[in-house]
Amino acid sequence: YECGKKIFFKYISDNNTFGYSDTQYFATSDTYFLWPKRSEDDIDYLFLLAYLNSRIIYFLFRAKNIKIKRSKTKLEYNLPIPFMDYFRSEGDLILISLIRILTSHMIKLSINNNNNNNFKIDMFDEEFYNLGCFSYLNISERIKLIKIALNKKDSRLIQEIIDDLFFKLFKIDREKIDSLIEKYYD
């Protein structure tokens, strides 16, 4: 497939595992792509990828019994995509920025793990620290945890943090969702 941003996933799957590429990508017949109806520039790919791989979507896959079996229809019609214009407060925009930053690092981790390269994640950039200075969001502890996760290159912990940020952004009680998943779907 040509160069350009794209989100892809398995042809047959019962979980929410999505990938991303912005380079030419050679895919076999067991790969689906999400093709945008809008211009590539109008889509927040990092946010969308994080959302599709989030615990919230994991819950929806279970609650709505979403399984991808040779058709994307159930996926396309059963997953709500957030309307980004809804998030306008400074706090929401900071959470979204953190989600984007962490997703970008997750992509780097994935690429470098697949290539067996050693690399260093530069987590000390000014943008990252500027996000942490908003104490009213109570994210200073998350910032510390993010630094630990990035230093360890711990993709599982980074995903947990991204999930927490989504629960905070959408004002959803994670404990209730986790309890429902444990009780009914795992």
N, C-alpha and C. Protein backbone atom coordinates (compact mmCIF):
# COMPACT_ATOMS: atom_id res chain seq x y z
N TYR A 1 0.84 -1.18 0.00
CA TYR A 1 0.00 0.00 0.00
C TYR A 1 0.87 1.23 0.00
N GLU A 2 0.40 2.29 -0.62
CA GLU A 2 1.21 3.47 -0.83
C GLU A 2 1.59 4.15 0.49
N CYS A 3 2.51 5.08 0.37
CA CYS A 3 2.88 5.88 1.53
C CYS A 3 1.67 6.68 1.98
N GLY A 4 1.66 7.02 3.20
CA GLY A 4 0.54 7.75 3.78
C GLY A 4 0.15 7.09 5.08
N LYS A 5 -0.55 7.83 5.89
CA LYS A 5 -0.95 7.32 7.20
C LYS A 5 -2.06 6.30 7.04
N LYS A 6 -1.95 5.23 7.84
CA LYS A 6 -2.98 4.19 7.77
C LYS A 6 -3.03 3.41 9.08
N ILE A 7 -4.22 2.98 9.42
CA ILE A 7 -4.43 2.11 10.57
C ILE A 7 -4.87 0.76 10.03
N PHE A 8 -4.30 -0.30 10.57
CA PHE A 8 -4.60 -1.63 10.07
C PHE A 8 -4.87 -2.58 11.23
N PHE A 9 -5.47 -3.73 10.90
CA PHE A 9 -5.80 -4.73 11.92
C PHE A 9 -5.98 -6.08 11.24
N LYS A 10 -6.07 -7.12 12.04
CA LYS A 10 -6.17 -8.48 11.52
C LYS A 10 -7.51 -8.73 10.84
N TYR A 11 -7.48 -9.57 9.83
CA TYR A 11 -8.65 -9.97 9.05
C TYR A 11 -9.65 -10.74 9.90
N ILE A 12 -9.17 -11.57 10.80
CA ILE A 12 -10.03 -12.31 11.73
C ILE A 12 -9.49 -12.07 13.13
N SER A 13 -10.35 -11.50 13.99
CA SER A 13 -9.89 -11.16 15.34
C SER A 13 -11.09 -10.95 16.26
N ASP A 14 -10.87 -11.21 17.54
CA ASP A 14 -11.91 -10.91 18.52
C ASP A 14 -11.40 -9.94 19.58
N ASN A 15 -10.32 -9.24 19.23
CA ASN A 15 -9.83 -8.22 20.16
C ASN A 15 -9.42 -6.96 19.42
N ASN A 16 -9.18 -5.94 20.18
CA ASN A 16 -8.87 -4.64 19.61
C ASN A 16 -7.35 -4.41 19.56
N THR A 17 -6.74 -4.98 18.56
CA THR A 17 -5.32 -4.77 18.32
C THR A 17 -5.18 -4.11 16.96
N PHE A 18 -4.78 -2.84 16.98
CA PHE A 18 -4.66 -2.05 15.77
C PHE A 18 -3.23 -1.57 15.62
N GLY A 19 -2.78 -1.44 14.38
CA GLY A 19 -1.44 -0.96 14.10
C GLY A 19 -1.49 0.30 13.27
N TYR A 20 -0.32 0.90 13.08
CA TYR A 20 -0.23 2.17 12.36
C TYR A 20 1.04 2.17 11.52
N SER A 21 0.95 2.77 10.36
CA SER A 21 2.12 2.98 9.53
C SER A 21 1.93 4.28 8.75
N ASP A 22 3.03 4.98 8.55
CA ASP A 22 2.98 6.16 7.69
C ASP A 22 3.96 6.01 6.53
N THR A 23 4.40 4.78 6.32
CA THR A 23 5.29 4.47 5.21
C THR A 23 4.61 3.44 4.32
N GLN A 24 5.27 3.12 3.22
CA GLN A 24 4.73 2.09 2.35
C GLN A 24 4.63 0.79 3.15
N TYR A 25 3.54 0.08 2.98
CA TYR A 25 3.27 -1.09 3.81
C TYR A 25 2.82 -2.24 2.92
N PHE A 26 3.51 -3.35 3.02
CA PHE A 26 3.14 -4.54 2.25
C PHE A 26 2.31 -5.44 3.16
N ALA A 27 1.07 -5.65 2.78
CA ALA A 27 0.15 -6.42 3.63
C ALA A 27 -0.32 -7.67 2.89
N THR A 28 -0.54 -8.71 3.65
CA THR A 28 -1.10 -9.93 3.10
C THR A 28 -2.62 -9.83 3.13
N SER A 29 -3.27 -10.83 2.63
CA SER A 29 -4.74 -10.80 2.56
C SER A 29 -5.39 -10.91 3.93
N ASP A 30 -4.62 -11.17 4.98
CA ASP A 30 -5.21 -11.26 6.32
C ASP A 30 -5.14 -9.94 7.08
N THR A 31 -4.97 -8.85 6.35
CA THR A 31 -4.89 -7.52 6.96
C THR A 31 -5.97 -6.61 6.38
N TYR A 32 -6.67 -5.92 7.26
CA TYR A 32 -7.64 -4.90 6.87
C TYR A 32 -7.06 -3.52 7.13
N PHE A 33 -7.52 -2.55 6.38
CA PHE A 33 -7.14 -1.17 6.61
C PHE A 33 -8.39 -0.35 6.85
N LEU A 34 -8.28 0.63 7.73
CA LEU A 34 -9.36 1.60 7.90
C LEU A 34 -9.08 2.74 6.92
N TRP A 35 -9.94 2.89 5.95
CA TRP A 35 -9.76 3.94 4.95
C TRP A 35 -10.63 5.13 5.33
N PRO A 36 -10.03 6.29 5.45
CA PRO A 36 -10.80 7.46 5.87
C PRO A 36 -11.70 7.98 4.77
N LYS A 37 -12.82 8.52 5.20
CA LYS A 37 -13.73 9.18 4.26
C LYS A 37 -13.36 10.65 4.12
N ARG A 38 -12.51 11.11 5.04
CA ARG A 38 -12.05 12.50 5.01
C ARG A 38 -10.58 12.55 4.62
N SER A 39 -10.11 13.75 4.44
CA SER A 39 -8.70 13.95 4.12
C SER A 39 -7.83 13.45 5.26
N GLU A 40 -6.68 12.91 4.92
CA GLU A 40 -5.72 12.42 5.91
C GLU A 40 -5.37 13.50 6.93
N ASP A 41 -5.33 14.75 6.48
CA ASP A 41 -4.98 15.86 7.37
C ASP A 41 -6.06 16.16 8.40
N ASP A 42 -7.27 15.70 8.18
CA ASP A 42 -8.38 15.94 9.11
C ASP A 42 -8.49 14.88 10.20
N ILE A 43 -7.59 13.91 10.19
CA ILE A 43 -7.69 12.79 11.13
C ILE A 43 -6.53 12.82 12.11
N ASP A 44 -6.84 12.70 13.37
CA ASP A 44 -5.83 12.64 14.42
C ASP A 44 -5.45 11.17 14.60
N TYR A 45 -4.52 10.70 13.78
CA TYR A 45 -4.17 9.28 13.76
C TYR A 45 -3.62 8.77 15.08
N LEU A 46 -2.79 9.56 15.76
CA LEU A 46 -2.22 9.09 17.03
C LEU A 46 -3.31 8.91 18.08
N PHE A 47 -4.22 9.88 18.16
CA PHE A 47 -5.32 9.77 19.11
C PHE A 47 -6.23 8.59 18.75
N LEU A 48 -6.57 8.47 17.47
CA LEU A 48 -7.46 7.40 17.02
C LEU A 48 -6.84 6.02 17.27
N LEU A 49 -5.55 5.87 16.98
CA LEU A 49 -4.89 4.60 17.23
C LEU A 49 -4.91 4.25 18.72
N ALA A 50 -4.61 5.24 19.56
CA ALA A 50 -4.63 5.00 21.01
C ALA A 50 -6.03 4.62 21.47
N TYR A 51 -7.02 5.31 20.96
CA TYR A 51 -8.42 5.03 21.32
C TYR A 51 -8.81 3.61 20.90
N LEU A 52 -8.49 3.23 19.68
CA LEU A 52 -8.86 1.90 19.19
C LEU A 52 -8.17 0.78 19.97
N ASN A 53 -6.99 1.05 20.51
CA ASN A 53 -6.26 0.06 21.30
C ASN A 53 -6.53 0.18 22.80
N SER A 54 -7.45 1.04 23.19
CA SER A 54 -7.68 1.34 24.61
C SER A 54 -8.53 0.29 25.31
N ARG A 55 -8.50 0.35 26.62
CA ARG A 55 -9.31 -0.53 27.48
C ARG A 55 -10.80 -0.26 27.24
N ILE A 56 -11.15 0.96 26.91
CA ILE A 56 -12.56 1.31 26.63
C ILE A 56 -13.05 0.51 25.42
N ILE A 57 -12.25 0.46 24.37
CA ILE A 57 -12.65 -0.30 23.18
C ILE A 57 -12.60 -1.80 23.46
N TYR A 58 -11.66 -2.22 24.28
CA TYR A 58 -11.63 -3.62 24.71
C TYR A 58 -12.97 -3.99 25.35
N PHE A 59 -13.46 -3.11 26.23
CA PHE A 59 -14.75 -3.34 26.87
C PHE A 59 -15.87 -3.41 25.82
N LEU A 60 -15.87 -2.49 24.86
CA LEU A 60 -16.91 -2.49 23.83
C LEU A 60 -16.85 -3.76 22.97
N PHE A 61 -15.65 -4.24 22.66
CA PHE A 61 -15.52 -5.50 21.92
C PHE A 61 -16.22 -6.62 22.68
N ARG A 62 -16.05 -6.64 23.99
CA ARG A 62 -16.66 -7.69 24.81
C ARG A 62 -18.16 -7.47 24.96
N ALA A 63 -18.55 -6.26 25.32
CA ALA A 63 -19.96 -5.96 25.61
C ALA A 63 -20.84 -6.08 24.36
N LYS A 64 -20.30 -5.70 23.21
CA LYS A 64 -21.08 -5.76 21.97
C LYS A 64 -20.76 -7.00 21.14
N ASN A 65 -19.95 -7.89 21.71
CA ASN A 65 -19.57 -9.13 21.03
C ASN A 65 -19.04 -8.86 19.62
N ILE A 66 -18.12 -7.92 19.54
CA ILE A 66 -17.53 -7.56 18.25
C ILE A 66 -16.42 -8.55 17.91
N LYS A 67 -16.59 -9.18 16.78
CA LYS A 67 -15.57 -10.07 16.25
C LYS A 67 -15.39 -9.72 14.78
N ILE A 68 -14.16 -9.63 14.35
CA ILE A 68 -13.89 -9.32 12.96
C ILE A 68 -13.69 -10.65 12.24
N LYS A 69 -14.62 -10.99 11.38
CA LYS A 69 -14.55 -12.25 10.63
C LYS A 69 -14.84 -11.97 9.17
N ARG A 70 -13.81 -11.65 8.43
CA ARG A 70 -13.93 -11.42 7.00
C ARG A 70 -14.83 -10.26 6.62
N SER A 71 -15.20 -9.44 7.59
CA SER A 71 -16.02 -8.27 7.31
C SER A 71 -15.74 -7.21 8.36
N LYS A 72 -15.60 -5.97 7.91
CA LYS A 72 -15.37 -4.86 8.84
C LYS A 72 -16.67 -4.24 9.31
N THR A 73 -17.79 -4.66 8.78
CA THR A 73 -19.06 -3.99 9.03
C THR A 73 -19.38 -3.86 10.51
N LYS A 74 -19.28 -4.94 11.26
CA LYS A 74 -19.61 -4.88 12.69
C LYS A 74 -18.69 -3.90 13.41
N LEU A 75 -17.44 -3.91 13.03
CA LEU A 75 -16.48 -2.98 13.62
C LEU A 75 -16.85 -1.54 13.29
N GLU A 76 -17.11 -1.28 12.03
CA GLU A 76 -17.38 0.08 11.58
C GLU A 76 -18.67 0.65 12.16
N TYR A 77 -19.65 -0.19 12.40
CA TYR A 77 -20.93 0.32 12.88
C TYR A 77 -21.12 0.22 14.38
N ASN A 78 -20.24 -0.46 15.09
CA ASN A 78 -20.42 -0.64 16.53
C ASN A 78 -19.41 0.08 17.41
N LEU A 79 -18.45 0.72 16.82
CA LEU A 79 -17.47 1.46 17.62
C LEU A 79 -17.69 2.96 17.47
N PRO A 80 -18.06 3.61 18.55
CA PRO A 80 -18.22 5.07 18.47
C PRO A 80 -16.85 5.74 18.37
N ILE A 81 -16.73 6.68 17.48
CA ILE A 81 -15.49 7.45 17.34
C ILE A 81 -15.74 8.82 17.98
N PRO A 82 -14.88 9.22 18.91
CA PRO A 82 -15.11 10.49 19.61
C PRO A 82 -15.09 11.68 18.65
N PHE A 83 -15.94 12.62 18.91
CA PHE A 83 -16.00 13.87 18.17
C PHE A 83 -15.00 14.82 18.81
N MET A 84 -13.89 15.06 18.14
CA MET A 84 -12.78 15.79 18.74
C MET A 84 -13.13 17.23 19.11
N ASP A 85 -14.07 17.83 18.42
CA ASP A 85 -14.44 19.22 18.74
C ASP A 85 -15.09 19.34 20.12
N TYR A 86 -15.53 18.22 20.66
CA TYR A 86 -16.14 18.21 21.99
C TYR A 86 -15.11 18.54 23.07
N PHE A 87 -13.87 18.20 22.83
CA PHE A 87 -12.81 18.39 23.83
C PHE A 87 -12.14 19.74 23.60
N ARG A 88 -12.56 20.75 24.34
CA ARG A 88 -12.03 22.09 24.14
C ARG A 88 -11.41 22.70 25.39
N SER A 89 -11.65 22.11 26.56
CA SER A 89 -11.08 22.70 27.77
C SER A 89 -9.57 22.49 27.77
N GLU A 90 -8.87 23.33 28.50
CA GLU A 90 -7.42 23.20 28.57
C GLU A 90 -7.02 21.83 29.12
N GLY A 91 -7.75 21.37 30.13
CA GLY A 91 -7.47 20.06 30.71
C GLY A 91 -7.63 18.94 29.70
N ASP A 92 -8.72 18.99 28.91
CA ASP A 92 -8.93 17.96 27.89
C ASP A 92 -7.82 17.97 26.85
N LEU A 93 -7.41 19.17 26.43
CA LEU A 93 -6.38 19.28 25.41
C LEU A 93 -5.03 18.77 25.92
N ILE A 94 -4.76 18.96 27.21
CA ILE A 94 -3.53 18.44 27.80
C ILE A 94 -3.57 16.91 27.82
N LEU A 95 -4.70 16.35 28.23
CA LEU A 95 -4.84 14.89 28.24
C LEU A 95 -4.66 14.31 26.84
N ILE A 96 -5.26 14.96 25.85
CA ILE A 96 -5.13 14.50 24.46
C ILE A 96 -3.68 14.59 24.01
N SER A 97 -2.99 15.67 24.38
CA SER A 97 -1.57 15.80 24.02
C SER A 97 -0.74 14.70 24.65
N LEU A 98 -1.01 14.39 25.90
CA LEU A 98 -0.29 13.29 26.56
C LEU A 98 -0.55 11.97 25.86
N ILE A 99 -1.80 11.73 25.49
CA ILE A 99 -2.16 10.49 24.78
C ILE A 99 -1.38 10.41 23.46
N ARG A 100 -1.32 11.53 22.74
CA ARG A 100 -0.58 11.55 21.46
C ARG A 100 0.91 11.26 21.68
N ILE A 101 1.51 11.93 22.66
CA ILE A 101 2.94 11.74 22.94
C ILE A 101 3.23 10.28 23.27
N LEU A 102 2.42 9.71 24.15
CA LEU A 102 2.65 8.32 24.56
C LEU A 102 2.42 7.35 23.40
N THR A 103 1.42 7.63 22.58
CA THR A 103 1.16 6.77 21.42
C THR A 103 2.33 6.83 20.45
N SER A 104 2.87 8.01 20.24
CA SER A 104 4.04 8.16 19.39
C SER A 104 5.20 7.31 19.92
N HIS A 105 5.40 7.33 21.23
CA HIS A 105 6.46 6.52 21.83
C HIS A 105 6.16 5.02 21.71
N MET A 106 4.89 4.65 21.82
CA MET A 106 4.51 3.23 21.65
C MET A 106 4.85 2.76 20.23
N ILE A 107 4.60 3.62 19.24
CA ILE A 107 4.93 3.27 17.85
C ILE A 107 6.43 3.09 17.71
N LYS A 108 7.21 4.02 18.29
CA LYS A 108 8.67 3.91 18.24
C LYS A 108 9.14 2.62 18.91
N LEU A 109 8.55 2.30 20.05
CA LEU A 109 8.91 1.05 20.74
C LEU A 109 8.63 -0.16 19.86
N SER A 110 7.47 -0.17 19.23
CA SER A 110 7.08 -1.29 18.39
C SER A 110 8.02 -1.44 17.20
N ILE A 111 8.31 -0.35 16.54
CA ILE A 111 9.21 -0.38 15.37
C ILE A 111 10.59 -0.87 15.79
N ASN A 112 11.10 -0.32 16.87
CA ASN A 112 12.45 -0.68 17.30
C ASN A 112 12.52 -2.08 17.88
N ASN A 113 11.47 -2.55 18.53
CA ASN A 113 11.45 -3.93 19.01
C ASN A 113 11.45 -4.91 17.85
N ASN A 114 10.71 -4.56 16.80
CA ASN A 114 10.67 -5.43 15.62
C ASN A 114 12.00 -5.46 14.88
N ASN A 115 12.73 -4.36 14.95
CA ASN A 115 14.03 -4.29 14.27
C ASN A 115 15.19 -4.66 15.18
N ASN A 116 14.88 -4.98 16.45
CA ASN A 116 15.90 -5.32 17.44
C ASN A 116 16.97 -4.24 17.59
N ASN A 117 16.56 -3.00 17.45
CA ASN A 117 17.50 -1.89 17.62
C ASN A 117 17.42 -1.36 19.03
N ASN A 118 18.55 -0.95 19.55
CA ASN A 118 18.54 -0.22 20.80
C ASN A 118 18.32 1.24 20.46
N PHE A 119 17.50 1.89 21.23
CA PHE A 119 17.24 3.29 20.99
C PHE A 119 16.90 3.95 22.31
N LYS A 120 16.99 5.25 22.30
CA LYS A 120 16.69 6.01 23.50
C LYS A 120 15.47 6.88 23.23
N ILE A 121 14.53 6.83 24.14
CA ILE A 121 13.36 7.70 24.02
C ILE A 121 13.69 9.01 24.72
N ASP A 122 13.59 10.11 23.98
CA ASP A 122 13.87 11.41 24.57
C ASP A 122 12.59 11.90 25.24
N MET A 123 12.53 11.68 26.54
CA MET A 123 11.32 12.06 27.26
C MET A 123 11.47 13.40 27.95
N PHE A 124 12.59 14.03 27.78
CA PHE A 124 12.83 15.26 28.52
C PHE A 124 12.61 16.50 27.65
N ASP A 125 11.85 16.35 26.60
CA ASP A 125 11.63 17.52 25.76
C ASP A 125 10.70 18.52 26.45
N GLU A 126 10.80 19.73 26.02
CA GLU A 126 10.08 20.83 26.67
C GLU A 126 8.57 20.64 26.61
N GLU A 127 8.07 20.13 25.51
CA GLU A 127 6.63 19.91 25.36
C GLU A 127 6.11 18.98 26.46
N PHE A 128 6.85 17.93 26.73
CA PHE A 128 6.43 16.96 27.73
C PHE A 128 6.38 17.60 29.12
N TYR A 129 7.41 18.36 29.47
CA TYR A 129 7.43 19.01 30.78
C TYR A 129 6.35 20.08 30.91
N ASN A 130 6.09 20.79 29.84
CA ASN A 130 5.04 21.81 29.89
C ASN A 130 3.69 21.20 30.22
N LEU A 131 3.44 20.00 29.75
CA LEU A 131 2.17 19.34 30.05
C LEU A 131 2.07 19.00 31.53
N GLY A 132 3.18 18.68 32.15
CA GLY A 132 3.18 18.27 33.55
C GLY A 132 3.01 19.41 34.53
N CYS A 133 3.09 20.64 34.08
CA CYS A 133 3.05 21.76 35.02
C CYS A 133 1.63 22.17 35.39
N PHE A 134 0.62 21.53 34.86
CA PHE A 134 -0.75 21.88 35.17
C PHE A 134 -1.25 21.04 36.34
N SER A 135 -0.97 21.49 37.54
CA SER A 135 -1.25 20.68 38.73
C SER A 135 -2.74 20.48 38.97
N TYR A 136 -3.58 21.37 38.45
CA TYR A 136 -5.02 21.21 38.69
C TYR A 136 -5.58 19.95 38.04
N LEU A 137 -4.85 19.35 37.13
CA LEU A 137 -5.30 18.10 36.51
C LEU A 137 -4.92 16.89 37.34
N ASN A 138 -4.15 17.11 38.38
CA ASN A 138 -3.66 16.01 39.22
C ASN A 138 -2.96 14.95 38.39
N ILE A 139 -2.08 15.39 37.49
CA ILE A 139 -1.37 14.42 36.66
C ILE A 139 0.12 14.34 37.00
N SER A 140 0.55 15.04 38.06
CA SER A 140 1.98 15.00 38.38
C SER A 140 2.45 13.58 38.70
N GLU A 141 1.61 12.80 39.38
CA GLU A 141 1.98 11.40 39.65
C GLU A 141 2.02 10.59 38.35
N ARG A 142 1.11 10.90 37.44
CA ARG A 142 1.12 10.21 36.15
C ARG A 142 2.40 10.55 35.38
N ILE A 143 2.83 11.81 35.47
CA ILE A 143 4.05 12.22 34.79
C ILE A 143 5.23 11.41 35.31
N LYS A 144 5.30 11.23 36.63
CA LYS A 144 6.38 10.42 37.21
C LYS A 144 6.31 8.98 36.68
N LEU A 145 5.10 8.43 36.64
CA LEU A 145 4.92 7.07 36.15
C LEU A 145 5.28 6.97 34.67
N ILE A 146 4.93 8.00 33.91
CA ILE A 146 5.27 8.03 32.49
C ILE A 146 6.79 7.99 32.31
N LYS A 147 7.50 8.77 33.10
CA LYS A 147 8.97 8.79 33.01
C LYS A 147 9.55 7.41 33.30
N ILE A 148 9.01 6.75 34.31
CA ILE A 148 9.47 5.40 34.66
C ILE A 148 9.19 4.44 33.49
N ALA A 149 7.97 4.49 32.96
CA ALA A 149 7.58 3.59 31.87
C ALA A 149 8.45 3.82 30.63
N LEU A 150 8.72 5.09 30.32
CA LEU A 150 9.54 5.38 29.15
C LEU A 150 10.98 4.96 29.36
N ASN A 151 11.51 5.19 30.56
CA ASN A 151 12.88 4.75 30.84
C ASN A 151 13.03 3.24 30.70
N LYS A 152 12.02 2.51 31.16
CA LYS A 152 12.07 1.05 31.10
C LYS A 152 11.63 0.51 29.74
N LYS A 153 11.12 1.41 28.89
CA LYS A 153 10.57 1.01 27.59
C LYS A 153 9.49 -0.06 27.78
N ASP A 154 8.65 0.18 28.78
CA ASP A 154 7.62 -0.78 29.20
C ASP A 154 6.30 -0.46 28.48
N SER A 155 6.07 -1.10 27.35
CA SER A 155 4.88 -0.80 26.55
C SER A 155 3.59 -1.15 27.28
N ARG A 156 3.61 -2.17 28.12
CA ARG A 156 2.41 -2.54 28.87
C ARG A 156 2.03 -1.43 29.85
N LEU A 157 3.01 -0.88 30.55
CA LEU A 157 2.75 0.21 31.49
C LEU A 157 2.34 1.48 30.76
N ILE A 158 2.96 1.75 29.62
CA ILE A 158 2.57 2.91 28.83
C ILE A 158 1.12 2.77 28.40
N GLN A 159 0.71 1.57 27.96
CA GLN A 159 -0.69 1.35 27.57
C GLN A 159 -1.63 1.56 28.75
N GLU A 160 -1.25 1.11 29.93
CA GLU A 160 -2.07 1.32 31.13
C GLU A 160 -2.26 2.82 31.40
N ILE A 161 -1.19 3.58 31.22
CA ILE A 161 -1.26 5.03 31.44
C ILE A 161 -2.17 5.66 30.40
N ILE A 162 -2.03 5.26 29.14
CA ILE A 162 -2.91 5.77 28.09
C ILE A 162 -4.36 5.45 28.43
N ASP A 163 -4.62 4.24 28.88
CA ASP A 163 -5.99 3.86 29.27
C ASP A 163 -6.50 4.77 30.38
N ASP A 164 -5.68 5.01 31.39
CA ASP A 164 -6.08 5.91 32.49
C ASP A 164 -6.40 7.31 31.98
N LEU A 165 -5.60 7.79 31.03
CA LEU A 165 -5.85 9.12 30.47
C LEU A 165 -7.18 9.16 29.72
N PHE A 166 -7.51 8.09 28.99
CA PHE A 166 -8.81 8.03 28.31
C PHE A 166 -9.96 8.01 29.32
N PHE A 167 -9.83 7.24 30.38
CA PHE A 167 -10.90 7.21 31.39
C PHE A 167 -11.08 8.60 31.99
N LYS A 168 -9.99 9.30 32.24
CA LYS A 168 -10.08 10.66 32.79
C LYS A 168 -10.70 11.61 31.76
N LEU A 169 -10.28 11.51 30.51
CA LEU A 169 -10.79 12.37 29.44
C LEU A 169 -12.30 12.18 29.26
N PHE A 170 -12.76 10.93 29.23
CA PHE A 170 -14.17 10.64 29.01
C PHE A 170 -15.00 10.64 30.29
N LYS A 171 -14.32 10.89 31.42
CA LYS A 171 -14.99 10.93 32.72
C LYS A 171 -15.74 9.62 33.00
N ILE A 172 -15.03 8.52 32.80
CA ILE A 172 -15.57 7.17 33.03
C ILE A 172 -14.82 6.57 34.21
N ASP A 173 -15.55 5.90 35.08
CA ASP A 173 -14.96 5.24 36.24
C ASP A 173 -14.32 3.93 35.80
N ARG A 174 -13.01 3.91 35.78
CA ARG A 174 -12.29 2.72 35.32
C ARG A 174 -12.61 1.49 36.17
N GLU A 175 -12.73 1.68 37.46
CA GLU A 175 -12.99 0.55 38.35
C GLU A 175 -14.30 -0.15 37.98
N LYS A 176 -15.32 0.62 37.61
CA LYS A 176 -16.60 0.02 37.21
C LYS A 176 -16.45 -0.78 35.92
N ILE A 177 -15.74 -0.21 34.96
CA ILE A 177 -15.54 -0.91 33.68
C ILE A 177 -14.73 -2.19 33.91
N ASP A 178 -13.65 -2.07 34.68
CA ASP A 178 -12.83 -3.26 34.96
C ASP A 178 -13.63 -4.32 35.70
N SER A 179 -14.49 -3.89 36.61
CA SER A 179 -15.33 -4.82 37.35
C SER A 179 -16.31 -5.54 36.41
N LEU A 180 -16.91 -4.80 35.49
CA LEU A 180 -17.83 -5.41 34.51
C LEU A 180 -17.10 -6.40 33.62
N ILE A 181 -15.91 -6.03 33.17
CA ILE A 181 -15.13 -6.93 32.32
C ILE A 181 -14.82 -8.22 33.08
N GLU A 182 -14.36 -8.06 34.30
CA GLU A 182 -13.99 -9.24 35.10
C GLU A 182 -15.21 -10.12 35.39
N LYS A 183 -16.34 -9.49 35.70
CA LYS A 183 -17.54 -10.24 36.08
C LYS A 183 -18.20 -10.94 34.89
N TYR A 184 -18.26 -10.26 33.74
CA TYR A 184 -19.06 -10.78 32.64
C TYR A 184 -18.28 -11.23 31.40
N TYR A 185 -17.08 -10.72 31.20
CA TYR A 185 -16.45 -10.93 29.90
C TYR A 185 -15.10 -11.63 29.91
N ASP A 186 -14.49 -11.82 31.05
CA ASP A 186 -13.19 -12.51 31.06
C ASP A 186 -13.31 -13.91 31.59
